């Protein structure tokens, strides 16, 4: 008995040969899936965040594996029509049930790919304003300035207006200062301008803007607009308004308080009651 006879007998078995060829098809698909996954990941991290590139490469990897598995099973003669139909119905049911989660998932992919908001930025989403703590595939976490942690689905980010205060280099602050009508407006303007110009964090370009914006009921309203570095908005807001107030006090410029003068058109006569002392 020759040593080649068992081998030839094995190869002449059509079922075993089909299994071997199917395994070869799946192995080639598996190798191709690995190569494509690595290539997509290396190219993706050049343009997008690392986690986005990883997710996209994994999705492509499993799609290629599924195609290779389908090709291998098809070669073995496995009927996939029933499985495809059943999988389609199951996919529809699962898709309807998980529609909110899937919407947040794809919204998260879009937000992270476009880098609309990122961790550490100060944003305003709807009525929520604070610092972004985390941006994941499903949810975004924002810590408000009073310490409350707000978790919102990413689908909400695409359905509302997002104000990102960290994208700009500088931000404009606006104050209103009221002086009495009896005060010298030119003097008040000069005092305010000196306080603004002497502040170390007020930018010279764009230049500060100081002007009379309203003739109010109790005084003349002066609006002050200045530009400051983005990271110093809060400390400058506290410091500058306080220095303006102190400068006006030192210059003797009074800041009026709301008051109402009542004039009676018809004279009023007060009668003294009998028996009163």
PDB file of C-alpha atoms in Angstrom:
ATOM      1  CA  UNK A   1       0.000   0.000   0.000  1.00  0.00           C
ATOM      2  CA  UNK A   2       1.509   3.305  -1.086  1.00  0.00           C
ATOM      3  CA  UNK A   3       1.790   6.269   1.285  1.00  0.00           C
ATOM      4  CA  UNK A   4       0.012   8.458  -1.291  1.00  0.00           C
ATOM      5  CA  UNK A   5      -3.141   6.371  -1.339  1.00  0.00           C
ATOM      6  CA  UNK A   6      -4.586   7.790   1.943  1.00  0.00           C
ATOM      7  CA  UNK A   7      -3.824  11.307   0.724  1.00  0.00           C
ATOM      8  CA  UNK A   8      -5.387  10.672  -2.671  1.00  0.00           C
ATOM      9  CA  UNK A   9      -8.375   9.066  -1.012  1.00  0.00           C
ATOM     10  CA  UNK A  10      -8.736  12.111   1.258  1.00  0.00           C
ATOM     11  CA  UNK A  11      -8.565  14.474  -1.692  1.00  0.00           C
ATOM     12  CA  UNK A  12     -11.074  12.423  -3.672  1.00  0.00           C
ATOM     13  CA  UNK A  13     -13.633  12.955  -0.907  1.00  0.00           C
ATOM     14  CA  UNK A  14     -15.680  15.919  -2.201  1.00  0.00           C
ATOM     15  CA  UNK A  15     -17.117  16.846   1.210  1.00  0.00           C
ATOM     16  CA  UNK A  16     -13.739  17.025   2.917  1.00  0.00           C
ATOM     17  CA  UNK A  17     -12.303  18.971  -0.028  1.00  0.00           C
ATOM     18  CA  UNK A  18     -15.179  21.453   0.169  1.00  0.00           C
ATOM     19  CA  UNK A  19     -14.559  21.953   3.893  1.00  0.00           C
ATOM     20  CA  UNK A  20     -10.859  22.569   3.279  1.00  0.00           C
ATOM     21  CA  UNK A  21     -11.574  25.097   0.530  1.00  0.00           C
ATOM     22  CA  UNK A  22     -14.176  26.821   2.750  1.00  0.00           C
ATOM     23  CA  UNK A  23     -11.642  27.083   5.565  1.00  0.00           C
ATOM     24  CA  UNK A  24      -9.098  28.498   3.140  1.00  0.00           C
ATOM     25  CA  UNK A  25     -11.647  31.085   1.962  1.00  0.00           C
ATOM     26  CA  UNK A  26     -12.419  32.088   5.544  1.00  0.00           C
ATOM     27  CA  UNK A  27      -8.717  32.214   6.471  1.00  0.00           C
ATOM     28  CA  UNK A  28      -7.963  34.509   3.534  1.00  0.00           C
ATOM     29  CA  UNK A  29     -10.899  36.719   4.536  1.00  0.00           C
ATOM     30  CA  UNK A  30      -9.677  36.794   8.115  1.00  0.00           C
ATOM     31  CA  UNK A  31      -6.187  37.842   6.991  1.00  0.00           C
ATOM     32  CA  UNK A  32      -7.596  40.507   4.679  1.00  0.00           C
ATOM     33  CA  UNK A  33      -9.820  41.799   7.527  1.00  0.00           C
ATOM     34  CA  UNK A  34      -6.795  42.167   9.817  1.00  0.00           C
ATOM     35  CA  UNK A  35      -4.811  44.040   7.171  1.00  0.00           C
ATOM     36  CA  UNK A  36      -7.694  46.377   6.349  1.00  0.00           C
ATOM     37  CA  UNK A  37      -8.315  47.030  10.037  1.00  0.00           C
ATOM     38  CA  UNK A  38      -4.714  48.065  10.653  1.00  0.00           C
ATOM     39  CA  UNK A  39      -4.559  50.228   7.527  1.00  0.00           C
ATOM     40  CA  UNK A  40      -7.831  52.003   8.314  1.00  0.00           C
ATOM     41  CA  UNK A  41      -6.728  52.642  11.899  1.00  0.00           C
ATOM     42  CA  UNK A  42      -3.332  54.079  10.889  1.00  0.00           C
ATOM     43  CA  UNK A  43      -4.908  56.331   8.270  1.00  0.00           C
ATOM     44  CA  UNK A  44      -7.836  57.318  10.506  1.00  0.00           C
ATOM     45  CA  UNK A  45      -5.764  58.571  13.440  1.00  0.00           C
ATOM     46  CA  UNK A  46      -4.193  61.140  11.114  1.00  0.00           C
ATOM     47  CA  UNK A  47      -7.519  62.870  10.566  1.00  0.00           C
ATOM     48  CA  UNK A  48      -9.770  61.893  13.492  1.00  0.00           C
ATOM     49  CA  UNK A  49      -9.561  61.104  17.191  1.00  0.00           C
ATOM     50  CA  UNK A  50      -7.980  57.789  18.187  1.00  0.00           C
ATOM     51  CA  UNK A  51     -11.210  56.288  19.520  1.00  0.00           C
ATOM     52  CA  UNK A  52     -13.086  57.181  16.320  1.00  0.00           C
ATOM     53  CA  UNK A  53     -10.415  55.525  14.166  1.00  0.00           C
ATOM     54  CA  UNK A  54     -10.524  52.444  16.397  1.00  0.00           C
ATOM     55  CA  UNK A  55     -14.302  52.114  16.171  1.00  0.00           C
ATOM     56  CA  UNK A  56     -14.398  52.543  12.385  1.00  0.00           C
ATOM     57  CA  UNK A  57     -11.590  50.025  11.876  1.00  0.00           C
ATOM     58  CA  UNK A  58     -13.392  47.468  14.069  1.00  0.00           C
ATOM     59  CA  UNK A  59     -16.647  47.917  12.157  1.00  0.00           C
ATOM     60  CA  UNK A  60     -14.882  47.349   8.838  1.00  0.00           C
ATOM     61  CA  UNK A  61     -13.046  44.354  10.330  1.00  0.00           C
ATOM     62  CA  UNK A  62     -16.277  42.610  11.345  1.00  0.00           C
ATOM     63  CA  UNK A  63     -17.972  43.425   8.036  1.00  0.00           C
ATOM     64  CA  UNK A  64     -15.128  41.798   6.093  1.00  0.00           C
ATOM     65  CA  UNK A  65     -15.236  38.789   8.433  1.00  0.00           C
ATOM     66  CA  UNK A  66     -18.971  38.452   7.846  1.00  0.00           C
ATOM     67  CA  UNK A  67     -18.460  38.563   4.085  1.00  0.00           C
ATOM     68  CA  UNK A  68     -15.736  35.893   4.319  1.00  0.00           C
ATOM     69  CA  UNK A  69     -17.934  33.685   6.513  1.00  0.00           C
ATOM     70  CA  UNK A  70     -20.855  34.063   4.095  1.00  0.00           C
ATOM     71  CA  UNK A  71     -18.607  33.141   1.156  1.00  0.00           C
ATOM     72  CA  UNK A  72     -17.281  30.064   2.995  1.00  0.00           C
ATOM     73  CA  UNK A  73     -20.739  28.865   3.991  1.00  0.00           C
ATOM     74  CA  UNK A  74     -22.028  29.543   0.493  1.00  0.00           C
ATOM     75  CA  UNK A  75     -19.273  27.389  -0.964  1.00  0.00           C
ATOM     76  CA  UNK A  76     -20.339  24.555   1.370  1.00  0.00           C
ATOM     77  CA  UNK A  77     -23.844  24.853   0.005  1.00  0.00           C
ATOM     78  CA  UNK A  78     -25.409  26.308   3.133  1.00  0.00           C
ATOM     79  CA  UNK A  79     -28.600  28.147   2.229  1.00  0.00           C
ATOM     80  CA  UNK A  80     -28.323  31.646   3.649  1.00  0.00           C
ATOM     81  CA  UNK A  81     -31.612  33.039   2.355  1.00  0.00           C
ATOM     82  CA  UNK A  82     -33.578  31.964   5.406  1.00  0.00           C
ATOM     83  CA  UNK A  83     -30.932  33.276   7.750  1.00  0.00           C
ATOM     84  CA  UNK A  84     -30.828  36.607   5.906  1.00  0.00           C
ATOM     85  CA  UNK A  85     -34.620  36.971   6.073  1.00  0.00           C
ATOM     86  CA  UNK A  86     -34.709  36.032   9.751  1.00  0.00           C
ATOM     87  CA  UNK A  87     -31.808  38.344  10.476  1.00  0.00           C
ATOM     88  CA  UNK A  88     -33.571  41.136   8.606  1.00  0.00           C
ATOM     89  CA  UNK A  89     -36.721  40.820  10.707  1.00  0.00           C
ATOM     90  CA  UNK A  90     -34.670  40.578  13.886  1.00  0.00           C
ATOM     91  CA  UNK A  91     -32.685  43.632  12.835  1.00  0.00           C
ATOM     92  CA  UNK A  92     -35.877  45.636  12.269  1.00  0.00           C
ATOM     93  CA  UNK A  93     -37.239  44.697  15.698  1.00  0.00           C
ATOM     94  CA  UNK A  94     -33.974  45.432  17.459  1.00  0.00           C
ATOM     95  CA  UNK A  95     -33.546  48.658  15.479  1.00  0.00           C
ATOM     96  CA  UNK A  96     -36.952  49.961  16.536  1.00  0.00           C
ATOM     97  CA  UNK A  97     -36.353  49.009  20.158  1.00  0.00           C
ATOM     98  CA  UNK A  98     -32.900  50.553  20.247  1.00  0.00           C
ATOM     99  CA  UNK A  99     -33.630  53.568  18.068  1.00  0.00           C
ATOM    100  CA  UNK A 100     -32.843  56.164  20.799  1.00  0.00           C
ATOM    101  CA  UNK A 101     -29.579  54.416  21.649  1.00  0.00           C
ATOM    102  CA  UNK A 102     -28.574  54.075  18.003  1.00  0.00           C
ATOM    103  CA  UNK A 103     -29.373  57.751  17.413  1.00  0.00           C
ATOM    104  CA  UNK A 104     -27.102  58.713  20.323  1.00  0.00           C
ATOM    105  CA  UNK A 105     -24.410  56.309  19.088  1.00  0.00           C
ATOM    106  CA  UNK A 106     -24.208  57.756  15.580  1.00  0.00           C
ATOM    107  CA  UNK A 107     -24.553  61.277  16.968  1.00  0.00           C
ATOM    108  CA  UNK A 108     -21.591  60.516  19.221  1.00  0.00           C
ATOM    109  CA  UNK A 109     -19.570  59.361  16.215  1.00  0.00           C
ATOM    110  CA  UNK A 110     -20.393  62.603  14.405  1.00  0.00           C
ATOM    111  CA  UNK A 111     -19.641  64.823  17.405  1.00  0.00           C
ATOM    112  CA  UNK A 112     -16.309  63.127  18.055  1.00  0.00           C
ATOM    113  CA  UNK A 113     -15.306  63.032  14.391  1.00  0.00           C
ATOM    114  CA  UNK A 114     -16.113  66.703  13.815  1.00  0.00           C
ATOM    115  CA  UNK A 115     -14.777  67.664  17.266  1.00  0.00           C
ATOM    116  CA  UNK A 116     -17.736  69.934  17.897  1.00  0.00           C
ATOM    117  CA  UNK A 117     -17.031  69.870  21.620  1.00  0.00           C
ATOM    118  CA  UNK A 118     -14.106  68.310  23.457  1.00  0.00           C
ATOM    119  CA  UNK A 119     -13.150  67.532  27.014  1.00  0.00           C
ATOM    120  CA  UNK A 120     -12.135  70.593  29.018  1.00  0.00           C
ATOM    121  CA  UNK A 121     -14.022  73.121  26.885  1.00  0.00           C
ATOM    122  CA  UNK A 122     -16.618  75.526  28.280  1.00  0.00           C
ATOM    123  CA  UNK A 123     -19.874  75.169  26.374  1.00  0.00           C
ATOM    124  CA  UNK A 124     -23.546  75.993  26.576  1.00  0.00           C
ATOM    125  CA  UNK A 125     -25.957  73.300  25.358  1.00  0.00           C
ATOM    126  CA  UNK A 126     -29.545  74.450  25.578  1.00  0.00           C
ATOM    127  CA  UNK A 127     -30.026  75.678  29.145  1.00  0.00           C
ATOM    128  CA  UNK A 128     -26.907  73.882  30.438  1.00  0.00           C
ATOM    129  CA  UNK A 129     -23.613  75.756  30.679  1.00  0.00           C
ATOM    130  CA  UNK A 130     -20.365  74.424  32.101  1.00  0.00           C
ATOM    131  CA  UNK A 131     -17.164  72.489  31.415  1.00  0.00           C
ATOM    132  CA  UNK A 132     -17.185  69.331  29.305  1.00  0.00           C
ATOM    133  CA  UNK A 133     -16.040  66.440  31.514  1.00  0.00           C
ATOM    134  CA  UNK A 134     -16.402  63.546  29.051  1.00  0.00           C
ATOM    135  CA  UNK A 135     -17.550  62.891  25.485  1.00  0.00           C
ATOM    136  CA  UNK A 136     -18.345  59.208  24.885  1.00  0.00           C
ATOM    137  CA  UNK A 137     -20.161  57.388  22.093  1.00  0.00           C
ATOM    138  CA  UNK A 138     -23.508  57.534  23.876  1.00  0.00           C
ATOM    139  CA  UNK A 139     -23.460  60.427  26.328  1.00  0.00           C
ATOM    140  CA  UNK A 140     -21.783  63.757  27.027  1.00  0.00           C
ATOM    141  CA  UNK A 141     -21.140  64.883  30.588  1.00  0.00           C
ATOM    142  CA  UNK A 142     -21.015  68.586  31.495  1.00  0.00           C
ATOM    143  CA  UNK A 143     -20.186  69.931  34.945  1.00  0.00           C
ATOM    144  CA  UNK A 144     -21.970  73.231  35.550  1.00  0.00           C
ATOM    145  CA  UNK A 145     -20.258  76.087  37.375  1.00  0.00           C
ATOM    146  CA  UNK A 146     -22.202  75.305  40.544  1.00  0.00           C
ATOM    147  CA  UNK A 147     -20.849  71.735  40.580  1.00  0.00           C
ATOM    148  CA  UNK A 148     -23.800  69.789  39.133  1.00  0.00           C
ATOM    149  CA  UNK A 149     -22.876  66.965  36.732  1.00  0.00           C
ATOM    150  CA  UNK A 150     -25.292  66.897  33.778  1.00  0.00           C
ATOM    151  CA  UNK A 151     -25.376  63.810  31.532  1.00  0.00           C
ATOM    152  CA  UNK A 152     -27.154  64.187  28.198  1.00  0.00           C
ATOM    153  CA  UNK A 153     -27.540  61.838  25.208  1.00  0.00           C
ATOM    154  CA  UNK A 154     -25.461  62.791  22.198  1.00  0.00           C
ATOM    155  CA  UNK A 155     -28.571  62.951  20.013  1.00  0.00           C
ATOM    156  CA  UNK A 156     -29.562  66.040  22.001  1.00  0.00           C
ATOM    157  CA  UNK A 157     -26.371  67.782  20.895  1.00  0.00           C
ATOM    158  CA  UNK A 158     -27.465  67.620  17.251  1.00  0.00           C
ATOM    159  CA  UNK A 159     -30.956  68.938  17.959  1.00  0.00           C
ATOM    160  CA  UNK A 160     -30.049  72.078  19.890  1.00  0.00           C
ATOM    161  CA  UNK A 161     -27.771  75.085  19.626  1.00  0.00           C
ATOM    162  CA  UNK A 162     -24.255  74.590  21.011  1.00  0.00           C
ATOM    163  CA  UNK A 163     -22.249  77.621  22.116  1.00  0.00           C
ATOM    164  CA  UNK A 164     -18.558  76.831  22.519  1.00  0.00           C
ATOM    165  CA  UNK A 165     -16.744  79.514  24.506  1.00  0.00           C
ATOM    166  CA  UNK A 166     -13.358  77.799  24.281  1.00  0.00           C
ATOM    167  CA  UNK A 167     -12.908  78.068  20.527  1.00  0.00           C
ATOM    168  CA  UNK A 168     -12.272  81.829  20.564  1.00  0.00           C
ATOM    169  CA  UNK A 169      -8.994  83.401  21.653  1.00  0.00           C
ATOM    170  CA  UNK A 170     -10.670  86.387  23.337  1.00  0.00           C
ATOM    171  CA  UNK A 171     -14.143  87.241  24.591  1.00  0.00           C
ATOM    172  CA  UNK A 172     -15.982  90.522  25.018  1.00  0.00           C
ATOM    173  CA  UNK A 173     -17.278  91.674  28.395  1.00  0.00           C
ATOM    174  CA  UNK A 174     -19.968  94.301  28.799  1.00  0.00           C
ATOM    175  CA  UNK A 175     -20.756  96.429  31.871  1.00  0.00           C
ATOM    176  CA  UNK A 176     -23.294  99.170  32.458  1.00  0.00           C
ATOM    177  CA  UNK A 177     -22.551 102.024  34.864  1.00  0.00           C
ATOM    178  CA  UNK A 178     -25.106 104.651  35.870  1.00  0.00           C
ATOM    179  CA  UNK A 179     -24.207 108.174  37.016  1.00  0.00           C
ATOM    180  CA  UNK A 180     -26.458 110.900  38.344  1.00  0.00           C
ATOM    181  CA  UNK A 181     -27.740 113.552  35.954  1.00  0.00           C
ATOM    182  CA  UNK A 182     -26.065 116.196  38.097  1.00  0.00           C
ATOM    183  CA  UNK A 183     -22.604 114.648  37.564  1.00  0.00           C
ATOM    184  CA  UNK A 184     -20.119 115.615  34.871  1.00  0.00           C
ATOM    185  CA  UNK A 185     -20.452 112.952  32.144  1.00  0.00           C
ATOM    186  CA  UNK A 186     -17.063 113.834  30.626  1.00  0.00           C
ATOM    187  CA  UNK A 187     -15.376 113.365  33.985  1.00  0.00           C
ATOM    188  CA  UNK A 188     -17.102 110.036  34.532  1.00  0.00           C
ATOM    189  CA  UNK A 189     -16.057 108.907  31.049  1.00  0.00           C
ATOM    190  CA  UNK A 190     -12.446 109.832  31.753  1.00  0.00           C
ATOM    191  CA  UNK A 191     -12.422 108.000  35.098  1.00  0.00           C
ATOM    192  CA  UNK A 192     -13.890 104.844  33.587  1.00  0.00           C
ATOM    193  CA  UNK A 193     -11.500 104.955  30.630  1.00  0.00           C
ATOM    194  CA  UNK A 194      -8.479 105.265  32.932  1.00  0.00           C
ATOM    195  CA  UNK A 195      -9.651 102.260  34.976  1.00  0.00           C
ATOM    196  CA  UNK A 196     -10.100 100.210  31.816  1.00  0.00           C
ATOM    197  CA  UNK A 197      -6.826 101.272  30.190  1.00  0.00           C
ATOM    198  CA  UNK A 198      -4.822 100.552  33.339  1.00  0.00           C
ATOM    199  CA  UNK A 199      -6.175  97.029  33.760  1.00  0.00           C
ATOM    200  CA  UNK A 200      -3.433  94.544  32.801  1.00  0.00           C
ATOM    201  CA  UNK A 201      -5.728  91.999  31.137  1.00  0.00           C
ATOM    202  CA  UNK A 202      -7.870  94.287  28.988  1.00  0.00           C
ATOM    203  CA  UNK A 203      -6.791  93.943  25.361  1.00  0.00           C
ATOM    204  CA  UNK A 204      -5.802  97.001  23.366  1.00  0.00           C
ATOM    205  CA  UNK A 205      -6.991  95.376  20.119  1.00  0.00           C
ATOM    206  CA  UNK A 206      -9.940  95.291  19.767  1.00  0.00           C
ATOM    207  CA  UNK A 207     -10.010  98.598  21.604  1.00  0.00           C
ATOM    208  CA  UNK A 208     -12.359  99.178  24.562  1.00  0.00           C
ATOM    209  CA  UNK A 209     -15.633 100.884  23.753  1.00  0.00           C
ATOM    210  CA  UNK A 210     -17.196 103.313  26.273  1.00  0.00           C
ATOM    211  CA  UNK A 211     -20.344 105.263  25.408  1.00  0.00           C
ATOM    212  CA  UNK A 212     -23.648 106.605  26.777  1.00  0.00           C
ATOM    213  CA  UNK A 213     -26.220 103.949  25.916  1.00  0.00           C
ATOM    214  CA  UNK A 214     -29.320 105.179  27.736  1.00  0.00           C
ATOM    215  CA  UNK A 215     -30.827 108.121  29.558  1.00  0.00           C
ATOM    216  CA  UNK A 216     -32.464 106.209  32.385  1.00  0.00           C
ATOM    217  CA  UNK A 217     -35.099 107.172  34.907  1.00  0.00           C
ATOM    218  CA  UNK A 218     -32.564 107.757  37.674  1.00  0.00           C
ATOM    219  CA  UNK A 219     -29.349 108.526  35.805  1.00  0.00           C
ATOM    220  CA  UNK A 220     -27.214 108.398  32.697  1.00  0.00           C
ATOM    221  CA  UNK A 221     -26.308 104.818  31.727  1.00  0.00           C
ATOM    222  CA  UNK A 222     -22.780 104.316  30.374  1.00  0.00           C
ATOM    223  CA  UNK A 223     -21.937 101.019  28.635  1.00  0.00           C
ATOM    224  CA  UNK A 224     -18.403  99.633  28.855  1.00  0.00           C
ATOM    225  CA  UNK A 225     -17.264  96.935  26.412  1.00  0.00           C
ATOM    226  CA  UNK A 226     -13.822  95.358  26.670  1.00  0.00           C
ATOM    227  CA  UNK A 227     -12.053  92.320  25.213  1.00  0.00           C
ATOM    228  CA  UNK A 228     -10.104  89.973  27.473  1.00  0.00           C
ATOM    229  CA  UNK A 229      -8.300  86.614  27.045  1.00  0.00           C
ATOM    230  CA  UNK A 230     -10.705  83.688  27.049  1.00  0.00           C
ATOM    231  CA  UNK A 231      -9.200  82.061  30.137  1.00  0.00           C
ATOM    232  CA  UNK A 232      -9.465  85.248  32.223  1.00  0.00           C
ATOM    233  CA  UNK A 233     -13.121  86.119  31.713  1.00  0.00           C
ATOM    234  CA  UNK A 234     -14.251  85.336  35.257  1.00  0.00           C
ATOM    235  CA  UNK A 235     -11.424  87.071  37.204  1.00  0.00           C
ATOM    236  CA  UNK A 236     -11.542  90.157  34.971  1.00  0.00           C
ATOM    237  CA  UNK A 237     -15.321  90.377  35.355  1.00  0.00           C
ATOM    238  CA  UNK A 238     -14.955  90.518  39.147  1.00  0.00           C
ATOM    239  CA  UNK A 239     -11.940  92.798  39.225  1.00  0.00           C
ATOM    240  CA  UNK A 240     -12.709  95.389  36.578  1.00  0.00           C
ATOM    241  CA  UNK A 241     -16.196  96.306  37.739  1.00  0.00           C
ATOM    242  CA  UNK A 242     -14.904  96.711  41.292  1.00  0.00           C
ATOM    243  CA  UNK A 243     -12.078  98.989  40.132  1.00  0.00           C
ATOM    244  CA  UNK A 244     -14.522 101.114  38.133  1.00  0.00           C
ATOM    245  CA  UNK A 245     -16.699 101.510  41.218  1.00  0.00           C
ATOM    246  CA  UNK A 246     -13.715 102.501  43.404  1.00  0.00           C
ATOM    247  CA  UNK A 247     -12.409 104.945  40.789  1.00  0.00           C
ATOM    248  CA  UNK A 248     -15.772 106.697  40.534  1.00  0.00           C
ATOM    249  CA  UNK A 249     -16.016 106.958  44.328  1.00  0.00           C
ATOM    250  CA  UNK A 250     -12.511 108.431  44.588  1.00  0.00           C
ATOM    251  CA  UNK A 251     -13.318 110.961  41.855  1.00  0.00           C
ATOM    252  CA  UNK A 252     -16.503 112.007  43.675  1.00  0.00           C
ATOM    253  CA  UNK A 253     -18.833 110.764  40.931  1.00  0.00           C
ATOM    254  CA  UNK A 254     -22.015 109.483  42.524  1.00  0.00           C
ATOM    255  CA  UNK A 255     -23.900 106.447  41.309  1.00  0.00           C
ATOM    256  CA  UNK A 256     -27.648 107.115  41.740  1.00  0.00           C
ATOM    257  CA  UNK A 257     -30.168 104.783  43.301  1.00  0.00           C
ATOM    258  CA  UNK A 258     -33.720 104.411  41.980  1.00  0.00           C
ATOM    259  CA  UNK A 259     -35.974 107.164  43.262  1.00  0.00           C
ATOM    260  CA  UNK A 260     -39.432 108.469  42.493  1.00  0.00           C
ATOM    261  CA  UNK A 261     -40.696 112.009  43.040  1.00  0.00           C
ATOM    262  CA  UNK A 262     -44.475 112.287  43.533  1.00  0.00           C
ATOM    263  CA  UNK A 263     -46.153 115.623  42.644  1.00  0.00           C
ATOM    264  CA  UNK A 264     -49.750 116.171  43.762  1.00  0.00           C
ATOM    265  CA  UNK A 265     -51.621 118.359  41.341  1.00  0.00           C
ATOM    266  CA  UNK A 266     -54.526 119.208  43.694  1.00  0.00           C
ATOM    267  CA  UNK A 267     -53.473 120.751  47.033  1.00  0.00           C
ATOM    268  CA  UNK A 268     -54.152 118.529  50.015  1.00  0.00           C
ATOM    269  CA  UNK A 269     -55.599 120.019  53.215  1.00  0.00           C
ATOM    270  CA  UNK A 270     -54.907 118.194  56.441  1.00  0.00           C
ATOM    271  CA  UNK A 271     -57.661 118.523  59.049  1.00  0.00           C
ATOM    272  CA  UNK A 272     -56.943 118.216  62.721  1.00  0.00           C
ATOM    273  CA  UNK A 273     -59.258 115.822  64.477  1.00  0.00           C
ATOM    274  CA  UNK A 274     -61.115 116.955  67.568  1.00  0.00           C
ATOM    275  CA  UNK A 275     -59.658 115.832  70.850  1.00  0.00           C
ATOM    276  CA  UNK A 276     -56.230 115.335  69.456  1.00  0.00           C
ATOM    277  CA  UNK A 277     -53.357 116.888  71.408  1.00  0.00           C
TER     278      UNK A 277
END
